CSV table of C-alpha atoms in Angstrom, one decimal:
chain,number,residue,atom,x,y,z
A,1,MET,CA,0.0,0.0,-0.1
A,2,LYS,CA,1.0,3.6,-0.3
A,3,ALA,CA,1.6,5.4,3.0
A,4,ILE,CA,3.3,8.3,4.5
A,5,ALA,CA,5.8,7.4,7.0
A,6,ILE,CA,8.8,8.4,9.1
A,7,ASP,CA,11.8,6.5,10.3
A,8,ALA,CA,12.9,8.9,13.2
A,9,TYR,CA,11.3,11.8,14.9
A,10,GLY,CA,12.0,15.2,13.4
A,11,PRO,CA,10.7,17.9,11.0
A,12,ALA,CA,8.0,17.6,8.4
A,13,ASP,CA,10.5,17.0,5.7
A,14,LEU,CA,10.9,13.4,7.0
A,15,LEU,CA,7.3,12.6,6.0
A,16,THR,CA,7.8,10.6,2.8
A,17,LEU,CA,5.4,8.7,0.6
A,18,ARG,CA,6.4,5.0,0.2
A,19,ASP,CA,5.2,1.4,-0.4
A,20,LEU,CA,4.7,-0.5,2.9
A,21,PRO,CA,3.0,-3.9,3.6
A,22,THR,CA,-0.7,-3.8,4.1
A,23,PRO,CA,-1.2,-4.1,7.9
A,24,PRO,CA,-2.4,-7.3,9.4
A,25,VAL,CA,-6.1,-7.7,10.4
A,26,GLY,CA,-6.6,-8.9,14.0
A,27,PRO,CA,-9.5,-10.9,15.4
A,28,ASP,CA,-11.5,-7.7,16.5
A,29,THR,CA,-9.9,-5.4,13.8
A,30,VAL,CA,-11.4,-3.8,10.8
A,31,LEU,CA,-9.3,-3.1,7.8
A,32,VAL,CA,-10.4,0.3,6.3
A,33,ARG,CA,-9.6,1.5,2.8
A,34,VAL,CA,-9.0,5.2,3.8
A,35,ARG,CA,-10.5,7.9,1.6
A,36,ALA,CA,-9.8,10.8,3.8
A,37,ALA,CA,-7.7,11.5,7.0
A,38,GLY,CA,-7.9,14.5,9.2
A,39,VAL,CA,-4.7,16.3,10.1
A,40,ASN,CA,-4.5,17.4,13.7
A,41,PRO,CA,-2.0,19.2,15.8
A,42,VAL,CA,-1.3,15.9,17.8
A,43,ASP,CA,0.0,14.5,14.4
A,44,TRP,CA,3.0,16.9,14.2
A,45,LYS,CA,3.6,16.5,18.0
A,46,VAL,CA,3.8,12.7,17.3
A,47,ARG,CA,6.1,13.4,14.4
A,48,GLU,CA,8.4,15.5,16.5
A,49,GLY,CA,8.4,12.9,19.4
A,50,HIS,CA,6.4,14.9,22.0
A,51,LEU,CA,4.3,11.8,22.8
A,52,ALA,CA,7.2,9.3,22.9
A,53,GLY,CA,6.9,9.1,26.7
A,54,ALA,CA,3.2,8.5,26.5
A,55,PHE,CA,2.8,5.9,23.7
A,56,PRO,CA,5.4,3.3,22.6
A,57,SER,CA,6.2,3.9,19.0
A,58,HIS,CA,7.5,1.7,16.2
A,59,PHE,CA,9.2,2.7,12.9
A,60,PRO,CA,8.4,3.0,10.2
A,61,LEU,CA,5.7,5.1,11.8
A,62,VAL,CA,2.6,6.1,9.9
A,63,PRO,CA,1.0,9.1,11.4
A,64,GLY,CA,-2.6,9.9,11.7
A,65,TRP,CA,-5.6,9.1,14.0
A,66,ASP,CA,-8.6,10.3,11.8
A,67,ALA,CA,-10.1,8.3,9.2
A,68,ALA,CA,-13.0,8.1,6.7
A,69,GLY,CA,-13.2,5.2,4.3
A,70,VAL,CA,-14.7,1.9,3.2
A,71,VAL,CA,-14.4,-1.4,5.1
A,72,ALA,CA,-12.0,-3.7,3.1
A,73,ALA,CA,-11.8,-6.7,5.5
A,74,VAL,CA,-12.9,-7.7,8.9
A,75,GLY,CA,-11.6,-10.0,11.6
A,76,PRO,CA,-13.5,-13.1,12.6
A,77,ALA,CA,-14.6,-11.5,16.0
A,78,VAL,CA,-16.0,-8.4,14.3
A,79,SER,CA,-19.9,-8.2,14.6
A,80,GLY,CA,-20.7,-4.6,13.9
A,81,PHE,CA,-19.3,-4.0,10.3
A,82,VAL,CA,-19.1,-5.9,7.0
A,83,VAL,CA,-17.1,-5.3,3.8
A,84,GLY,CA,-18.3,-2.4,1.9
A,85,ASP,CA,-19.5,-0.4,4.9
A,86,GLU,CA,-18.7,3.4,4.8
A,87,VAL,CA,-17.2,4.3,8.2
A,88,ILE,CA,-15.4,7.0,10.2
A,89,GLY,CA,-12.9,6.3,13.0
A,90,TYR,CA,-10.7,7.7,15.5
A,91,VAL,CA,-8.1,5.1,15.2
A,92,ARG,CA,-5.9,5.4,18.3
A,93,ARG,CA,-4.4,2.4,19.9
A,94,ASP,CA,-2.0,2.0,23.0
A,95,HIS,CA,1.0,2.3,20.7
A,96,ILE,CA,1.8,4.2,17.5
A,97,GLN,CA,2.8,2.6,14.2
A,98,HIS,CA,-0.2,2.0,11.9
A,99,GLY,CA,-1.8,5.3,11.3
A,100,THR,CA,-4.3,6.8,9.0
A,101,TYR,CA,-2.0,8.5,6.5
A,102,ALA,CA,-2.2,5.3,4.3
A,103,GLU,CA,-4.4,3.6,1.8
A,104,PHE,CA,-5.3,1.1,4.4
A,105,VAL,CA,-5.5,1.2,8.2
A,106,PRO,CA,-6.4,-1.6,10.8
A,107,ALA,CA,-8.9,-0.1,13.2
A,108,PRO,CA,-10.3,-1.6,16.4
A,109,GLU,CA,-14.0,-2.2,16.0
A,110,ARG,CA,-14.5,0.1,19.1
A,111,ALA,CA,-12.9,3.0,17.1
A,112,LEU,CA,-15.3,3.0,14.2
A,113,ALA,CA,-18.9,4.1,13.5
A,114,ASP,CA,-21.0,4.6,10.4
A,115,LYS,CA,-20.0,7.5,8.2
A,116,PRO,CA,-22.7,10.3,8.2
A,117,VAL,CA,-24.5,10.1,4.8
A,118,GLN,CA,-24.7,13.9,4.5
A,119,ALA,CA,-20.9,14.4,4.9
A,120,SER,CA,-18.4,14.4,2.0
A,121,TRP,CA,-15.4,12.1,2.4
A,122,ALA,CA,-13.3,15.1,3.5
A,123,GLU,CA,-15.7,16.3,6.0
A,124,ALA,CA,-16.1,12.8,7.5
A,125,GLY,CA,-12.4,12.4,7.6
A,126,GLY,CA,-12.0,15.7,9.6
A,127,LEU,CA,-14.7,14.8,12.1
A,128,PRO,CA,-13.6,12.0,14.4
A,129,LEU,CA,-10.7,13.4,16.7
A,130,ALA,CA,-11.8,17.0,16.9
A,131,GLY,CA,-15.5,16.2,17.1
A,132,LEU,CA,-15.1,13.6,19.9
A,133,THR,CA,-12.7,16.0,21.8
A,134,ALA,CA,-15.4,18.7,21.8
A,135,TYR,CA,-18.2,16.3,22.6
A,136,GLN,CA,-16.5,14.5,25.3
A,137,ALA,CA,-15.2,17.6,26.9
A,138,LEU,CA,-18.8,19.3,26.9
A,139,GLN,CA,-20.3,16.1,28.1
A,140,LEU,CA,-17.9,16.1,31.1
A,141,ALA,CA,-19.0,19.6,31.9
A,142,ARG,CA,-22.6,18.5,31.8
A,143,THR,CA,-23.4,21.1,29.2
A,144,GLY,CA,-27.1,21.6,28.7
A,145,ALA,CA,-30.1,23.9,28.8
A,146,GLY,CA,-29.6,27.3,30.2
A,147,ASP,CA,-25.9,27.3,30.0
A,148,THR,CA,-23.6,30.0,28.8
A,149,VAL,CA,-20.5,28.4,27.4
A,150,LEU,CA,-17.1,29.9,26.6
A,151,VAL,CA,-15.1,28.2,23.9
A,152,HIS,CA,-11.6,29.2,23.4
A,153,GLY,CA,-10.3,29.1,19.8
A,154,ALA,CA,-13.8,28.9,18.3
A,155,SER,CA,-12.7,29.0,14.8
A,156,GLY,CA,-10.2,26.1,14.9
A,157,GLY,CA,-10.7,22.5,14.3
A,158,VAL,CA,-12.0,21.5,17.9
A,159,GLY,CA,-13.4,24.9,18.6
A,160,HIS,CA,-15.7,25.3,15.6
A,161,LEU,CA,-17.2,21.9,16.3
A,162,ALA,CA,-17.5,22.7,20.0
A,163,VAL,CA,-19.5,25.8,19.3
A,164,GLN,CA,-22.2,23.9,17.3
A,165,ILE,CA,-22.1,20.8,19.6
A,166,ALA,CA,-22.7,23.0,22.6
A,167,ARG,CA,-25.9,24.6,20.9
A,168,ALA,CA,-27.0,21.0,20.0
A,169,LEU,CA,-26.7,20.0,23.7
A,170,GLY,CA,-29.1,22.8,24.5
A,171,ALA,CA,-26.7,25.7,25.7
A,172,ASP,CA,-28.5,29.0,25.5
A,173,ARG,CA,-25.4,31.0,24.5
A,174,VAL,CA,-22.0,30.3,23.3
A,175,ILE,CA,-19.2,32.9,23.5
A,176,GLY,CA,-16.2,32.1,21.2
A,177,THR,CA,-12.7,33.6,21.3
A,178,ALA,CA,-11.2,34.3,17.9
A,179,GLY,CA,-9.2,36.6,15.9
A,180,PRO,CA,-11.0,39.5,14.2
A,181,ASP,CA,-10.9,38.0,10.7
A,182,ASN,CA,-12.8,35.0,12.1
A,183,HIS,CA,-15.6,36.8,13.9
A,184,ASP,CA,-18.1,36.5,11.0
A,185,PHE,CA,-17.3,32.7,10.7
A,186,VAL,CA,-17.8,32.2,14.6
A,187,ARG,CA,-21.0,34.1,14.5
A,188,ALA,CA,-22.3,32.0,11.6
A,189,LEU,CA,-21.7,28.9,13.7
A,190,GLY,CA,-24.0,30.2,16.4
A,191,ALA,CA,-21.6,31.9,18.8
A,192,GLU,CA,-21.0,35.4,19.9
A,193,PRO,CA,-17.4,36.3,19.0
A,194,VAL,CA,-14.8,38.0,21.2
A,195,ALA,CA,-11.2,38.9,20.5
A,196,TYR,CA,-8.7,36.8,22.6
A,197,GLY,CA,-5.8,38.5,24.3
A,198,ASP,CA,-5.4,41.1,27.0
A,199,GLY,CA,-8.7,42.2,28.3
A,200,LEU,CA,-10.5,39.1,27.4
A,201,ALA,CA,-12.1,38.8,30.9
A,202,ASP,CA,-13.8,42.3,30.7
A,203,ARG,CA,-14.9,41.6,27.0
A,204,VAL,CA,-16.6,38.3,28.1
A,205,ARG,CA,-18.2,40.0,31.1
A,206,ALA,CA,-19.6,42.8,28.9
A,207,LEU,CA,-21.5,39.9,27.2
A,208,ALA,CA,-22.3,37.8,30.3
A,209,PRO,CA,-22.2,40.0,33.3
A,210,HIS,CA,-23.4,37.2,35.6
A,211,GLY,CA,-20.5,34.9,34.6
A,212,ILE,CA,-20.2,31.8,32.4
A,213,ASP,CA,-21.4,28.2,33.1
A,214,VAL,CA,-19.0,26.2,31.2
A,215,ALA,CA,-15.5,26.8,29.6
A,216,LEU,CA,-13.7,24.7,27.1
A,217,ASP,CA,-9.9,25.6,27.0
A,218,LEU,CA,-7.8,24.3,24.2
A,219,PHE,CA,-4.6,26.2,24.9
A,220,GLY,CA,-3.6,26.1,28.6
A,221,GLY,CA,-1.9,28.9,30.5
A,222,GLU,CA,-3.7,32.4,30.6
A,223,SER,CA,-6.8,31.2,28.9
A,224,LEU,CA,-7.4,28.9,31.8
A,225,ASP,CA,-6.9,31.5,34.4
A,226,VAL,CA,-9.3,33.8,32.6
A,227,SER,CA,-11.9,31.0,32.4
A,228,ALA,CA,-11.5,30.2,36.1
A,229,GLU,CA,-12.1,33.9,36.9
A,230,LEU,CA,-15.4,34.1,34.8
A,231,LEU,CA,-17.0,30.6,35.8
A,232,THR,CA,-19.7,30.4,38.3
A,233,ARG,CA,-18.4,26.8,39.3
A,234,PRO,CA,-14.8,25.8,38.7
A,235,ALA,CA,-15.7,22.1,38.2
A,236,ARG,CA,-17.1,23.0,34.8
A,237,LEU,CA,-13.8,24.1,33.5
A,238,ILE,CA,-12.4,21.7,31.0
A,239,SER,CA,-9.0,21.7,29.3
A,240,THR,CA,-7.5,19.6,26.6
A,241,ALA,CA,-4.1,21.2,27.0
A,242,ASP,CA,-2.9,21.6,30.5
A,243,PRO,CA,-3.8,18.8,33.0
A,244,GLU,CA,-1.8,20.1,36.0
A,245,HIS,CA,-3.0,23.8,35.8
A,246,VAL,CA,-6.7,22.8,35.2
A,247,SER,CA,-6.6,20.4,38.2
A,248,ARG,CA,-5.2,23.2,40.4
A,249,LEU,CA,-8.1,25.5,39.4
A,250,GLY,CA,-10.7,22.7,40.2
A,251,GLY,CA,-11.5,21.7,36.7
A,252,SER,CA,-10.8,18.6,34.6
A,253,TYR,CA,-8.5,17.5,31.8
A,254,VAL,CA,-9.8,15.6,28.8
A,255,PHE,CA,-7.8,13.3,26.5
A,256,VAL,CA,-10.0,12.1,23.8
A,257,LYS,CA,-11.0,8.5,23.8
A,258,PRO,CA,-12.2,6.2,20.9
A,259,SER,CA,-16.0,5.6,21.3
A,260,THR,CA,-18.4,4.2,18.6
A,261,ALA,CA,-21.4,5.6,20.7
A,262,ASP,CA,-20.1,9.1,20.7
A,263,LEU,CA,-19.1,8.9,17.0
A,264,SER,CA,-22.5,7.8,16.2
A,265,VAL,CA,-24.0,10.8,18.1
A,266,LEU,CA,-21.7,13.1,16.0
A,267,GLY,CA,-22.7,11.5,12.8
A,268,GLY,CA,-26.4,11.8,13.8
A,269,LEU,CA,-25.9,15.6,14.4
A,270,VAL,CA,-24.3,15.9,11.0
A,271,ASP,CA,-27.1,14.0,9.1
A,272,ALA,CA,-29.6,16.2,11.1
A,273,GLY,CA,-28.0,19.3,9.8
A,274,ARG,CA,-26.9,20.5,13.3
A,275,LEU,CA,-23.2,20.0,12.9
A,276,THR,CA,-21.0,21.0,9.9
A,277,VAL,CA,-17.3,20.2,9.4
A,278,HIS,CA,-15.7,23.2,7.8
A,279,VAL,CA,-12.7,21.9,5.7
A,280,ALA,CA,-10.3,24.8,5.2
A,281,ARG,CA,-8.1,22.9,2.7
A,282,THR,CA,-7.4,19.4,1.4
A,283,PHE,CA,-4.1,18.0,0.4
A,284,PRO,CA,-3.1,14.8,-1.7
A,285,LEU,CA,-1.4,12.3,0.6
A,286,ALA,CA,1.9,12.9,-1.0
A,287,GLN,CA,1.8,16.5,0.3
A,288,ALA,CA,1.3,15.5,3.9
A,289,ALA,CA,4.4,17.5,4.9
A,290,ASP,CA,2.7,20.8,3.6
A,291,ALA,CA,-0.4,19.9,5.6
A,292,HIS,CA,1.6,19.4,8.7
A,293,ARG,CA,3.2,22.8,8.3
A,294,LEU,CA,0.0,24.5,7.8
A,295,VAL,CA,-1.6,23.1,11.0
A,296,ALA,CA,1.6,23.6,13.0
A,297,ALA,CA,1.4,27.3,12.0
A,298,GLY,CA,-1.9,27.6,13.7
A,299,HIS,CA,-4.8,29.9,12.7
A,300,VAL,CA,-6.5,27.4,10.5
A,301,ARG,CA,-10.3,27.9,10.2
A,302,GLY,CA,-11.7,24.6,10.7
A,303,LYS,CA,-10.0,21.3,9.5
A,304,VAL,CA,-7.2,20.4,7.2
A,305,VAL,CA,-7.7,17.0,5.5
A,306,LEU,CA,-5.6,14.6,3.4
A,307,GLU,CA,-7.5,12.9,0.5
A,308,ILE,CA,-6.2,9.4,-0.3
C-alpha cells in the first residue's frame, strides 16, 4: 500500500510517501480503505516525538488518527461491520505505528462508526478526533439547557465543532474567542465572537455580566486563568491542553477516547443538519508535509484533510 511514514522523529521533511506492507487484520480489527484522513495538531507532535513518553512507537511510523473510508476486510470476531460499509474512525491504540495517512489502516472495532450520509469524504475524515474531543469535553462539563458556554479558539478544528455541539446539547449561549478575521465565521456557527488576548475577561463580562457556566480551554496557560475567573463553578472548567493547571483550578483534563457511541452521536448531528465540518483545505497524500506545516503554524479555520 501507499503510505506516509517516518523512520525517526523530526521535521516535516521526514514525511515521505512510500510502499509499505498492508497491515495485518486482528480478530477484532477492521481493515479500512482510507478515503480521507484529518490532520490534527497531535500529528505533528507525534512526528516530533513529543508523545514518545506516553505511547510506545514503532518505525516506520505512519501518522494519523482520523479516518473516513470503506471497510475492506474484517476479523472473525467483528460483528458490527461488513465489507463495503462506509465508516469513520478515531483510530488510536495504545501504541503508534499503523496510522491513517495510508491507503489502508487496521482499526479496532470500538474505534469506528457509520459514516454520516450527508458528509463528504473530506468532511467525514475531519470529524472524528476534533468532534470527539469537543463532545466528550462538553459532556464532562454536563453542558445543557440554560448554560452560557465559553469556547476558546472557536474558529479552529475542535473549537468550531464545540460551538455547534454546545448548541446541540441545549446551551442558551456560546461565546467564542477568535481573531477579528474569524468573527463572522464564529457568528455564523451560532456563537458570539470576542477577541482573545489582553482584556478578554472584561470583554466576556460585557456579554455575560453574571458569568459563564462552562468553559472549554484548548490552549492552557492564561486562557485557563481567565476562564476560572469567569466561571460560576470551577468544576465545569475543561482543558485539553494543561492537566496540572486545570486540576489546580478545580477543573478537569480531557484526552479524547475512541468511542463508537460518541461517533454515532456526532454522525447523527451531521445528518440532522446540526453539525457541519468546515474543511479549510485538502491535500493529496503525497503533500502530507505541507499539511503538517499549515496545521503547525496555527490559525487554520476549521480542518485540514488529506485525500487518499
